[in-house]
Amino acid sequence: MTDRDAAGTASSRDRSTSVNAALPPGPQAQAAANQPAGALTVAPVGDGPPRDDRTARPGGRVTPSAWPSRTRSVLKHGALLVAGFVMLYPLLWMLSSSFKPTALIFRDPALIPTEIDLTNYTLGWDALLHPFSHYLMNSFIIVAGAVLGNLVSCSLAAYAFARLNFKGRRVWFAIMLMSIMLPIHVIIVPQYILFSQLGWINTYLPLVVPKLLATDAFFIFLMVQFFRGIPKELDEAARIDGAGHARIFFRIMMPLATPALATTAIFTFIWTWNDFFSQLIFLTNPNMYTVPVALRTFVDSTGESSWGPLFAMSIVSLIPVFLVFLFGQKYLVKGIATTGIK
Amino acid sequence: MSALGELATLRRKGPKGKVTMAPSERGDNKAAIFFLAPWFVGLGLITIGPMVASLFLSFTDYSLLQPPNWIALENYERMISDVRLHNSLRVTFTYVFVSVPLQLAAALALALFLDRGLRGLALYRSVFYLPSLLGGSVAIAILWRQIFGTNGLINQVLAFFGIQGQGWVSHPDYALGTLMILNVWTFGAPMIIFLAGLRQIPEMYYEAASIDGAGRIRQFMNITIPLLTPIIFFNLVLQVIGAFQAFTQAFVVSGGTGGPADSTMFYTLYLYQRGFTALDMGYASAMAWLLVVIVAGLTAVNFLLSKYWVFYND
């Protein structure tokens, strides 16, 4: 987003009641949120305060420079384009290679394939025990369960932390924050034992049920941040009208929190789709393999002989993440930025 | 405010920190139990229960097939003399201490570069951010295995310049390096956080400094960097914690072995092998606890050192 866009969104935010502001809430919402002094401000992230895009940025045009600004700007864009190209080269090369015969992958570093050949895709699709669609379906089921679970359980918990005054709130809140940083490895062995005794190994359950129980505390935190920015006056008005917490949650908070819910859904999608460690451990039956586990079997069973089909299926596996990235970028960027700002 | 910032605030305000609430909000205990029910169950059954169980298992010999057999500190004693474990620690520490600073440096440099009302900022940001979304996937690990393979992309490019490359992923001296490059490649996420942090610095600081005759370098050293230290700190803590738990890349690139010659044997990979390949679950549990201690220790060290270089403007 350019600074001009930033200024645009920021001022449109000014016009709207700040409640409708995208994640995270604008400065007015904070002020209205009636928070204890000095505590827990959510920074207006991503776009910053409204800013005239002609104002100089840090060190930008404040001081006169030896070079004319046009030359500088050309040089800068040149450098950024080169850097961006280097960053994306591996991905583009994999895409182009997926259309080349395997023999050519080892000889041809060029980006543009001489001809578009879909053989790798048809070969790769049927290279494993099941057609690749089987693994895609398994991944989608788990992702759908995880997204749903996180949306429901994390928003419920976040409402309690953001709005309810209950015994031991600070302690529970601290425990929740610390659980974000807990390495999964310390609980994976007993989890495996527990789930195998429940007969859950090689089912979707070990990968979905924990999400229904709000174990991805990161998203609780993300939503607490967001809820804090929604003016308390709204709940209080509803309370005076006789609404209970359930009603306030469903009728006021949830509709206003759609940006936070979208961020949660998008991150859960990508992280679950890419997750390898727990799927490797809980899914050992080829019928249950998800995309990452299937790909890993593919690379280990065929080795160097079939890079073409392997690349083709790798590209297929990246497409959903890429699409989510394309359409959910705004939420991704803001979500990451919000959690990072002190 | 970040999770770390919140924790710090909670600590600073002490246990008696008062949160004044409207009278209407007093005593929401019942509602809280309802809203937190799923989280409480998850915390007990999925997190704390297994933590306690793994602590117990770390004092036992357990292979899933027979009930755990109490052996007191034997697992921990074994760890002291386990050469492969020491190697995996060395590999992991090297990976963390080399690749995280490089990754953050790249993230900061690009963020500074992008934070100037640049035309096309959104596009650049997307381009640099995309790899960090894909970097943890098996597909990218597969790609890396090819790129740095004997006949891979890198060697094809080197050959173009008449240089004879080698199989980078199959050479014990270089395999870990390829994984570090992969980690640096994913600098997009910390870059986004830096960008957001740069936007937080009030414009007037720069204006005031420039009126006082401070040049760009002085402004950068005396305004940008100090005000950015909390963000640098946050990124550092998170990336260290994350890098310590890296698994997928090493697993896929080495075909699950941690090879060649254990040179990519990350701690987590060794833990996986002990626990889920050798079914040595007691030992794996002890290893998991060592991991927690190390990660917590590094985080604590980070916090202690932060006093000397992180500037909190409040």
XYZ file of C-alpha atoms in Angstrom:
656
model
C 0.000 0.000 0.000
C 1.386 3.382 -0.880
C 1.337 6.270 1.487
C -1.400 7.795 -0.549
C -3.528 4.731 0.006
C -2.616 4.847 3.646
C -3.798 8.386 3.964
C -6.926 7.432 2.072
C -7.882 4.553 4.305
C -7.007 6.494 7.368
C -9.207 9.404 6.480
C -12.091 7.205 5.420
C -11.648 5.639 8.794
C -11.994 9.048 10.337
C -15.306 9.534 8.630
C -16.795 6.205 9.532
C -17.543 5.475 13.099
C -14.288 3.979 14.171
C -16.014 0.714 14.961
C -16.075 -0.181 11.316
C -12.377 0.424 10.974
C -10.359 -2.376 9.592
C -8.143 -4.328 11.900
C -6.755 -2.865 14.027
C -9.078 -0.145 15.200
C -8.181 3.443 14.629
C -6.985 5.829 17.286
C -10.466 7.111 18.078
C -11.653 3.653 18.910
C -8.830 3.349 21.367
C -9.639 6.588 23.043
C -13.240 5.570 23.248
C -12.379 2.154 24.530
C -12.002 3.583 27.967
C -8.928 1.659 28.872
C -7.036 1.888 32.105
C -4.453 4.610 31.783
C -1.169 3.612 30.268
C -2.278 0.114 29.561
C -2.381 -2.012 26.542
C -2.844 0.249 23.601
C -3.290 -1.343 20.266
C -1.159 0.548 17.879
C -2.777 1.659 14.657
C -0.779 -0.595 12.529
C 0.026 -1.033 8.932
C -1.117 2.299 7.716
C -0.170 4.609 10.490
C -1.736 7.957 11.151
C -3.125 9.953 8.274
C -0.222 11.463 6.494
C 0.159 13.774 3.601
C 2.117 11.785 1.131
C 4.134 14.799 0.241
C 5.512 15.035 3.730
C 9.045 13.800 3.832
C 9.666 10.453 5.393
C 12.487 9.825 7.843
C 15.521 11.260 6.236
C 13.723 11.286 2.939
C 13.391 14.690 1.435
C 14.105 16.659 4.552
C 17.749 17.129 3.825
C 18.989 18.108 0.425
C 20.813 15.337 -1.307
C 23.660 15.349 -3.739
C 21.688 13.364 -6.293
C 18.640 14.587 -8.113
C 15.676 12.776 -6.670
C 14.690 11.231 -9.996
C 18.003 9.405 -10.335
C 17.761 8.229 -6.766
C 14.282 6.967 -7.299
C 15.258 5.079 -10.450
C 18.220 3.499 -8.695
C 16.060 2.511 -5.772
C 13.382 0.926 -7.879
C 16.054 -0.825 -9.885
C 17.573 -2.296 -6.728
C 14.185 -3.342 -5.364
C 13.177 -4.967 -8.633
C 16.410 -6.947 -8.751
C 16.022 -8.006 -5.115
C 12.405 -8.998 -5.690
C 13.325 -10.960 -8.764
C 16.027 -12.865 -6.877
C 13.546 -13.616 -4.097
C 10.930 -14.958 -6.459
C 13.287 -16.681 -8.875
C 13.196 -20.081 -7.131
C 9.394 -20.082 -7.180
C 9.121 -18.980 -10.791
C 11.748 -21.467 -11.788
C 9.869 -24.293 -10.064
C 6.700 -23.243 -11.863
C 8.436 -23.194 -15.220
C 10.260 -26.458 -14.543
C 7.008 -28.189 -13.758
C 6.232 -27.847 -17.458
C 9.590 -29.208 -18.632
C 10.643 -32.828 -19.079
C 12.689 -33.978 -16.052
C 15.873 -34.295 -18.099
C 15.637 -30.644 -19.047
C 15.200 -29.469 -15.440
C 18.811 -30.421 -14.871
C 20.143 -28.555 -17.848
C 18.001 -25.494 -18.223
C 18.034 -22.688 -15.650
C 15.930 -20.497 -17.951
C 12.548 -19.270 -16.812
C 10.500 -19.526 -19.966
C 9.716 -23.112 -20.904
C 10.093 -23.787 -24.612
C 6.743 -25.530 -24.664
C 3.941 -26.052 -22.193
C 3.818 -29.733 -21.422
C 1.364 -31.037 -18.839
C 2.827 -34.545 -18.703
C 4.409 -33.865 -15.294
C 1.024 -32.969 -13.868
C -0.717 -36.081 -15.145
C 2.186 -38.291 -14.057
C 2.452 -36.672 -10.621
C -1.292 -36.741 -10.021
C -1.309 -40.549 -10.209
C 2.188 -41.289 -8.955
C 1.171 -42.312 -5.443
C -1.230 -44.885 -4.058
C -4.162 -42.509 -4.420
C -4.740 -39.765 -6.954
C -3.454 -36.478 -5.636
C -7.019 -35.188 -5.219
C -7.373 -37.665 -2.345
C -4.603 -35.928 -0.398
C -5.923 -32.506 -1.308
C -9.295 -33.538 0.081
C -7.750 -34.781 3.331
C -5.896 -31.504 3.724
C -9.013 -29.490 2.993
C -11.071 -31.376 5.556
C -8.477 -30.809 8.262
C -8.049 -27.157 7.314
C -11.807 -26.585 7.347
C -12.114 -28.169 10.784
C -9.195 -26.172 12.117
C -10.512 -22.876 10.750
C -13.962 -23.466 12.169
C -12.534 -24.580 15.509
C -10.266 -21.581 15.864
C -12.957 -19.106 14.876
C -15.422 -20.379 17.444
C -13.217 -21.267 20.389
C -10.733 -18.409 20.169
C -13.351 -15.701 19.777
C -15.255 -17.022 22.801
C -12.140 -17.013 24.954
C -11.073 -13.619 23.617
C -14.408 -12.088 24.600
C -13.911 -13.265 28.161
C -10.393 -11.839 28.363
C -11.325 -8.570 26.722
C -14.654 -7.850 28.363
C -15.413 -9.956 31.402
C -14.284 -9.224 34.914
C -13.685 -12.573 36.514
C -11.611 -14.062 39.242
C -7.960 -14.619 38.379
C -8.259 -12.920 35.029
C -4.711 -11.595 35.033
C -3.230 -14.939 35.916
C -5.216 -16.798 33.263
C -4.340 -14.147 30.769
C -0.639 -14.511 31.541
C -0.939 -18.301 31.199
C -2.628 -17.838 27.845
C 0.144 -15.534 26.646
C 2.844 -17.929 27.768
C 1.158 -20.872 26.084
C 1.646 -19.086 22.766
C 5.362 -19.569 23.120
C 5.338 -23.164 24.348
C 7.179 -25.517 21.976
C 4.801 -28.166 20.692
C 7.454 -30.846 21.192
C 7.042 -30.870 24.924
C 3.449 -32.036 24.642
C 3.526 -34.063 21.448
C 4.649 -37.362 23.010
C 1.908 -37.547 25.659
C -0.582 -36.201 23.125
C 0.338 -39.030 20.827
C -0.127 -41.536 23.644
C -3.454 -39.981 24.615
C -4.782 -39.914 21.075
C -3.614 -43.419 20.324
C -5.411 -44.677 23.413
C -8.540 -42.918 22.253
C -8.083 -44.626 18.888
C -7.682 -41.275 17.165
C -4.439 -41.952 15.298
C -5.108 -41.930 11.545
C -8.273 -39.913 11.963
C -8.789 -36.194 11.510
C -9.554 -35.762 15.198
C -6.055 -35.114 16.653
C -5.649 -32.279 14.167
C -9.087 -30.728 14.595
C -10.279 -31.288 18.172
C -7.445 -29.258 19.780
C -8.453 -26.293 17.618
C -12.028 -26.569 18.925
C -10.463 -26.235 22.367
C -8.671 -22.975 21.615
C -5.157 -24.393 21.845
C -3.960 -21.917 19.199
C -3.739 -19.191 21.797
C -2.124 -16.842 19.331
C -5.546 -16.202 17.861
C -7.108 -15.562 21.250
C -4.523 -12.872 21.707
C -5.147 -11.449 18.253
C -8.854 -11.179 18.936
C -8.399 -9.763 22.421
C -6.422 -6.994 20.762
C -9.247 -6.365 18.380
C -12.074 -6.522 20.914
C -10.292 -3.976 23.072
C -10.576 -1.505 20.251
C -14.357 -1.798 20.042
C -15.887 0.987 22.147
C -17.263 -0.275 25.426
C -20.143 2.157 25.152
C -21.684 -0.222 22.657
C -21.834 -3.133 25.104
C -22.963 -0.861 27.884
C -25.816 0.456 25.804
C -26.835 -3.086 24.962
C -26.561 -4.022 28.625
C -28.898 -1.218 29.595
C -31.319 -2.548 27.008
C -31.171 -5.854 28.862
C -28.845 -7.859 26.641
C -26.765 -10.599 28.265
C -23.195 -11.486 27.419
C -24.183 -14.112 24.880
C -26.298 -11.601 23.055
C -23.619 -8.900 23.174
C -21.088 -11.398 21.883
C -23.158 -12.623 18.963
C -24.975 -9.434 18.042
C -22.356 -6.760 18.677
C -18.864 -8.155 18.939
C -18.958 -10.803 16.234
C -20.314 -8.583 13.451
C -17.800 -5.864 14.312
C -14.944 -8.328 14.569
C -15.120 -9.677 11.036
C -11.662 -8.314 10.137
C -10.140 -10.177 13.095
C -12.112 -13.298 12.214
C -10.888 -13.071 8.632
C -7.289 -12.741 9.810
C -7.718 -15.763 12.058
C -9.277 -17.825 9.303
C -6.552 -16.922 6.823
C -3.650 -17.626 9.151
C -5.198 -20.861 10.346
C -5.696 -21.926 6.759
C -2.089 -21.300 5.770
C -0.495 -22.697 8.911
C -2.612 -25.832 8.921
C -2.135 -26.357 5.203
C 1.648 -26.126 5.596
C 1.832 -27.963 8.894
C 3.975 -31.037 8.542
C 5.179 -32.097 11.983
C 1.870 -33.025 13.607
C 0.387 -34.466 10.412
C 3.478 -36.634 10.008
C 3.020 -37.933 13.533
C -0.748 -38.439 13.667
C -1.332 -39.675 10.118
C 0.617 -42.797 9.241
C -1.910 -44.572 7.058
C -1.594 -43.637 3.347
C -5.395 -43.313 3.124
C -5.180 -40.452 5.596
C -2.157 -38.678 4.160
C -2.460 -34.960 3.688
C -0.673 -33.020 0.965
C 2.583 -32.375 2.869
C 2.879 -35.965 4.061
C 2.064 -37.286 0.594
C 4.669 -35.014 -0.989
C 7.258 -36.191 1.466
C 6.491 -39.819 0.620
C 6.734 -38.898 -3.028
C 10.183 -37.330 -2.706
C 11.511 -40.196 -0.622
C 10.155 -42.939 -2.846
C 11.153 -41.571 -6.221
C 14.231 -39.586 -5.315
C 15.990 -37.740 -8.085
C 14.384 -39.605 -10.953
C 11.125 -37.722 -11.219
C 11.698 -34.088 -10.354
C 9.223 -33.036 -13.025
C 6.148 -34.705 -11.522
C 7.405 -33.821 -8.040
C 7.631 -30.157 -8.957
C 4.216 -30.304 -10.587
C 2.598 -31.622 -7.406
C 4.572 -29.159 -5.288
C 3.112 -26.362 -7.380
C -0.361 -27.847 -6.913
C 0.230 -27.916 -3.159
C 1.214 -24.237 -3.121
C -1.759 -22.991 -5.140
C -4.270 -22.814 -2.256
C -1.824 -20.869 -0.080
C -1.032 -18.586 -2.961
C -4.716 -17.888 -3.593
C -5.349 -17.149 0.059
C -2.340 -14.847 0.017
C -3.638 -13.081 -3.080
C -7.104 -12.426 -1.729
C -6.327 -12.112 1.950
C -3.192 -10.016 1.796
C -4.691 -7.059 3.596
C -5.618 -9.197 6.587
C -2.322 -11.048 6.588
C -0.254 -7.888 6.621
C -2.346 -6.219 9.270
C -2.556 -9.345 11.375
C 1.205 -9.777 11.448
C 1.816 -6.123 12.049
C -0.686 -5.873 14.910
C 0.825 -8.661 16.892
C 4.311 -7.293 16.470
C 3.822 -3.791 17.724
C 4.528 -3.104 21.313
C 0.884 -4.327 21.717
C 2.644 -7.606 21.292
C 2.206 -10.625 23.494
C 5.655 -9.973 24.921
C 4.759 -6.389 25.677
C 1.627 -7.526 27.454
C 3.550 -9.972 29.588
C 6.045 -7.286 30.510
C 3.222 -4.910 31.416
C 1.499 -7.504 33.545
C 4.730 -8.032 35.415
C 5.487 -4.360 35.833
C 2.071 -3.561 37.184
C 2.423 -6.294 39.743
C -0.206 -8.716 40.912
C -2.240 -6.010 42.610
C -2.529 -3.788 39.573
C -6.028 -2.434 39.687
C -8.334 -2.518 36.740
C -11.284 -0.338 37.465
C -14.484 -1.601 36.020
C -17.947 -0.223 35.806
C -20.178 -1.622 38.548
C -22.282 -3.350 35.921
C -19.286 -5.500 35.032
C -18.499 -6.827 38.434
C -18.812 -10.524 38.950
C -18.869 -12.003 35.496
C -17.569 -15.296 36.837
C -20.420 -17.390 35.496
C -20.295 -15.875 32.048
C -16.507 -16.237 32.037
C -16.762 -19.957 32.727
C -19.096 -20.309 29.771
C -16.927 -18.311 27.384
C -13.687 -19.870 28.538
C -14.972 -23.437 28.792
C -13.395 -24.693 25.553
C -10.123 -22.994 26.395
C -10.056 -24.390 29.927
C -10.680 -27.916 28.650
C -7.992 -27.494 26.004
C -5.535 -26.032 28.459
C -6.057 -28.938 30.838
C -6.291 -31.855 28.426
C -4.194 -30.757 25.472
C -1.558 -28.554 27.064
C -0.964 -28.795 30.812
C -1.968 -32.445 31.204
C 0.456 -33.598 28.511
C 3.140 -31.324 29.972
C 2.844 -33.038 33.333
C 2.716 -36.428 31.635
C 5.830 -35.710 29.609
C 7.664 -34.595 32.717
C 6.724 -37.910 34.315
C 7.670 -39.901 31.208
C 11.054 -38.214 31.132
C 11.902 -40.220 34.267
C 10.818 -43.494 32.697
C 11.730 -45.958 30.028
C 8.728 -46.150 27.758
C 8.217 -47.619 24.298
C 4.410 -47.508 23.957
C 4.275 -51.308 24.039
C 4.869 -51.794 27.740
C 3.869 -49.610 30.657
C 6.418 -46.933 31.572
C 9.220 -48.139 33.762
C 10.575 -45.660 36.350
C 14.291 -45.125 35.863
C 14.676 -41.818 37.704
C 17.374 -39.642 36.174
C 18.759 -42.207 33.754
C 17.425 -40.449 30.629
C 19.040 -37.219 31.718
C 22.306 -38.997 32.468
C 22.192 -40.557 29.017
C 21.783 -37.111 27.527
C 25.053 -36.007 29.078
C 26.944 -38.694 27.192
C 24.863 -38.757 24.004
C 27.218 -37.498 21.297
C 24.483 -37.263 18.663
C 22.444 -35.103 21.003
C 25.399 -32.784 21.539
C 25.863 -32.622 17.799
C 22.188 -31.787 17.273
C 22.490 -28.962 19.793
C 25.550 -27.635 18.010
C 23.762 -27.804 14.648
C 20.681 -26.066 16.004
C 22.570 -23.329 17.828
C 24.655 -22.640 14.736
C 21.517 -22.464 12.653
C 19.796 -20.095 15.080
C 22.738 -17.805 15.765
C 23.741 -17.420 12.137
C 20.457 -17.393 10.267
C 18.276 -15.341 12.634
C 20.548 -12.254 12.711
C 20.958 -12.423 8.937
C 17.222 -12.795 8.475
C 16.477 -9.835 10.741
C 19.139 -7.710 9.088
C 17.571 -8.389 5.700
C 14.116 -7.654 7.099
C 15.223 -4.362 8.638
C 17.153 -3.245 5.570
C 14.216 -3.874 3.268
C 11.770 -2.245 5.678
C 13.907 0.919 5.814
C 14.122 0.866 2.071
C 10.375 0.528 1.651
C 9.271 3.011 4.284
C 9.430 6.199 2.285
C 6.104 6.685 0.613
C 7.426 4.636 -2.228
C 5.442 4.146 -5.389
C 4.516 0.496 -5.736
C 5.139 -0.207 -2.059
C 2.251 -2.670 -1.879
C 3.671 -4.718 -4.718
C 7.188 -4.841 -3.275
C 5.841 -5.713 0.130
C 3.874 -8.625 -1.307
C 6.848 -9.900 -3.262
C 9.096 -9.926 -0.209
C 6.403 -11.263 2.073
C 5.271 -14.208 -0.049
C 8.290 -16.462 0.666
C 7.678 -16.307 4.409
C 4.208 -17.784 3.889
C 5.510 -20.629 1.768
C 8.907 -21.209 3.399
C 7.708 -23.718 5.973
C 6.029 -25.994 3.460
C 7.221 -29.359 2.230
C 6.989 -28.108 -1.358
C 9.599 -25.428 -0.752
C 11.852 -27.881 1.066
C 11.609 -30.124 -2.008
C 12.480 -27.161 -4.200
C 15.494 -26.405 -2.004
C 16.673 -29.970 -2.286
C 16.721 -29.607 -6.054
C 18.141 -26.065 -6.199
C 21.131 -27.018 -4.061
C 21.485 -30.521 -5.473
C 24.404 -31.757 -7.590
C 22.629 -30.875 -10.833
C 20.506 -28.194 -9.263
C 19.734 -24.651 -10.242
C 22.664 -23.117 -8.345
C 25.191 -25.341 -10.068
C 23.622 -24.684 -13.456
C 24.049 -20.974 -12.873
C 27.600 -21.503 -11.594
C 28.385 -23.621 -14.630
C 27.278 -20.721 -16.778
C 30.152 -18.753 -15.242
C 32.476 -21.701 -15.695
C 32.491 -22.700 -12.024
C 32.206 -26.338 -11.094
C 29.733 -26.553 -8.204
C 29.003 -29.501 -5.981
C 26.069 -31.182 -4.304
C 25.466 -28.585 -1.631
C 22.768 -30.519 0.226
C 24.821 -33.701 0.163
C 28.021 -32.137 1.501
C 28.332 -32.072 5.305
C 30.017 -28.664 5.226
C 27.319 -26.944 3.218
C 24.015 -28.718 3.860
C 23.231 -26.646 6.960
C 24.095 -23.489 5.037
C 21.376 -24.211 2.496
C 18.834 -24.422 5.317
C 20.097 -21.123 6.706
C 19.592 -19.518 3.314
C 16.056 -20.861 3.346
C 15.454 -19.226 6.716
C 16.901 -15.907 5.562
C 14.692 -16.134 2.477
C 11.629 -15.959 4.739
C 12.451 -12.505 6.116
C 9.087 -11.126 4.945
C 7.164 -11.561 8.187
C 9.638 -9.673 10.408
C 9.923 -7.102 7.618
C 6.188 -6.407 7.860
C 6.549 -5.922 11.598
C 9.462 -3.530 11.082
C 7.453 -1.582 8.528
C 4.615 -1.206 10.995
C 7.098 -0.117 13.641
C 8.620 2.523 11.395
C 5.186 3.978 10.828
C 4.813 4.419 14.570
C 7.676 6.877 14.816
C 6.168 10.354 14.969
C 7.035 12.528 12.014
C 7.723 15.485 14.259
C 10.839 13.867 15.710
C 12.424 13.974 12.292
C 11.186 17.460 11.650
C 12.605 18.684 14.943
C 15.909 16.944 14.315
C 16.176 18.368 10.866
C 15.497 21.884 12.159
C 18.302 21.301 14.612
C 20.509 20.462 11.665
C 20.780 16.702 12.136
C 21.583 14.922 8.879
C 20.072 11.693 7.649
C 22.625 9.493 9.317
C 22.275 11.228 12.689
C 18.492 10.991 12.393
C 18.742 7.318 11.611
C 21.138 6.578 14.478
C 19.449 8.769 17.071
C 15.776 8.475 16.190
C 14.974 5.519 13.970
C 17.166 2.910 15.612
C 16.420 3.710 19.279
C 12.677 3.907 18.659
C 12.800 0.681 16.720
C 14.669 -1.328 19.358
C 11.499 -2.721 20.970
C 10.442 -4.066 17.581
C 13.901 -5.476 16.904
C 13.721 -7.137 20.291
C 10.285 -8.601 19.621
C 11.367 -9.994 16.262
C 14.547 -11.378 17.767
C 12.752 -13.231 20.545
C 10.110 -14.658 18.220
C 12.509 -15.704 15.492
C 14.896 -17.346 17.962
C 12.028 -19.326 19.471
C 10.799 -20.268 16.002
C 14.187 -21.166 14.555
C 14.957 -23.405 17.496
C 11.952 -25.503 16.563
C 12.665 -25.725 12.842
C 11.915 -29.205 11.574
C 10.248 -29.568 8.191
C 13.080 -28.162 6.087
C 15.750 -30.361 7.616
C 13.487 -33.406 7.537
C 12.620 -33.095 3.867
C 15.990 -31.912 2.590
C 17.799 -34.751 4.349
C 15.114 -37.338 3.644
C 14.396 -37.654 7.369
C 17.955 -38.635 8.285
C 19.457 -35.321 9.389
C 22.354 -36.131 7.100
C 24.788 -35.957 5.492
C 26.823 -37.023 8.519
C 24.243 -35.556 10.913
C 25.063 -32.077 9.612
C 21.372 -31.084 9.405
C 20.298 -33.013 12.479
C 18.202 -30.339 14.141
C 17.337 -30.916 17.762
C 13.673 -31.419 16.888
C 14.588 -33.902 14.183
C 16.633 -35.953 16.619
C 13.770 -35.762 19.100
C 11.399 -37.043 16.428
C 13.737 -39.904 15.574
C 14.135 -40.945 19.209
C 10.451 -40.672 20.039
C 8.630 -41.728 16.914
C 11.101 -43.848 14.965
C 12.908 -45.608 17.805
C 9.837 -45.375 20.105
C 12.178 -44.259 22.867
C 9.485 -42.041 24.308
C 10.922 -41.546 27.748
C 14.122 -40.210 26.288
C 12.238 -38.042 23.789
C 10.265 -36.547 26.686
C 13.457 -35.711 28.528
C 14.771 -34.102 25.347
C 11.575 -32.098 25.010
C 12.055 -30.704 28.496
C 15.627 -29.761 27.734
C 14.240 -27.924 24.693
C 11.802 -26.011 26.875
C 14.572 -25.098 29.289
C 16.813 -23.922 26.446
C 14.104 -21.890 24.727
C 12.960 -20.377 28.017
C 16.588 -19.703 28.954
C 17.354 -17.974 25.671
C 14.207 -15.897 26.002
C 15.142 -14.944 29.552
C 18.658 -13.987 28.434
C 17.115 -11.912 25.681
C 14.939 -10.150 28.223
C 17.850 -9.532 30.586
C 20.059 -8.171 27.818
C 17.211 -6.044 26.536
C 17.732 -3.706 29.486
C 20.992 -2.600 27.923
C 19.853 -1.907 24.410
C 16.089 -1.722 24.123
C 14.684 1.761 24.500
C 11.173 1.930 25.889
C 9.613 5.273 25.300
C 7.251 5.175 28.264
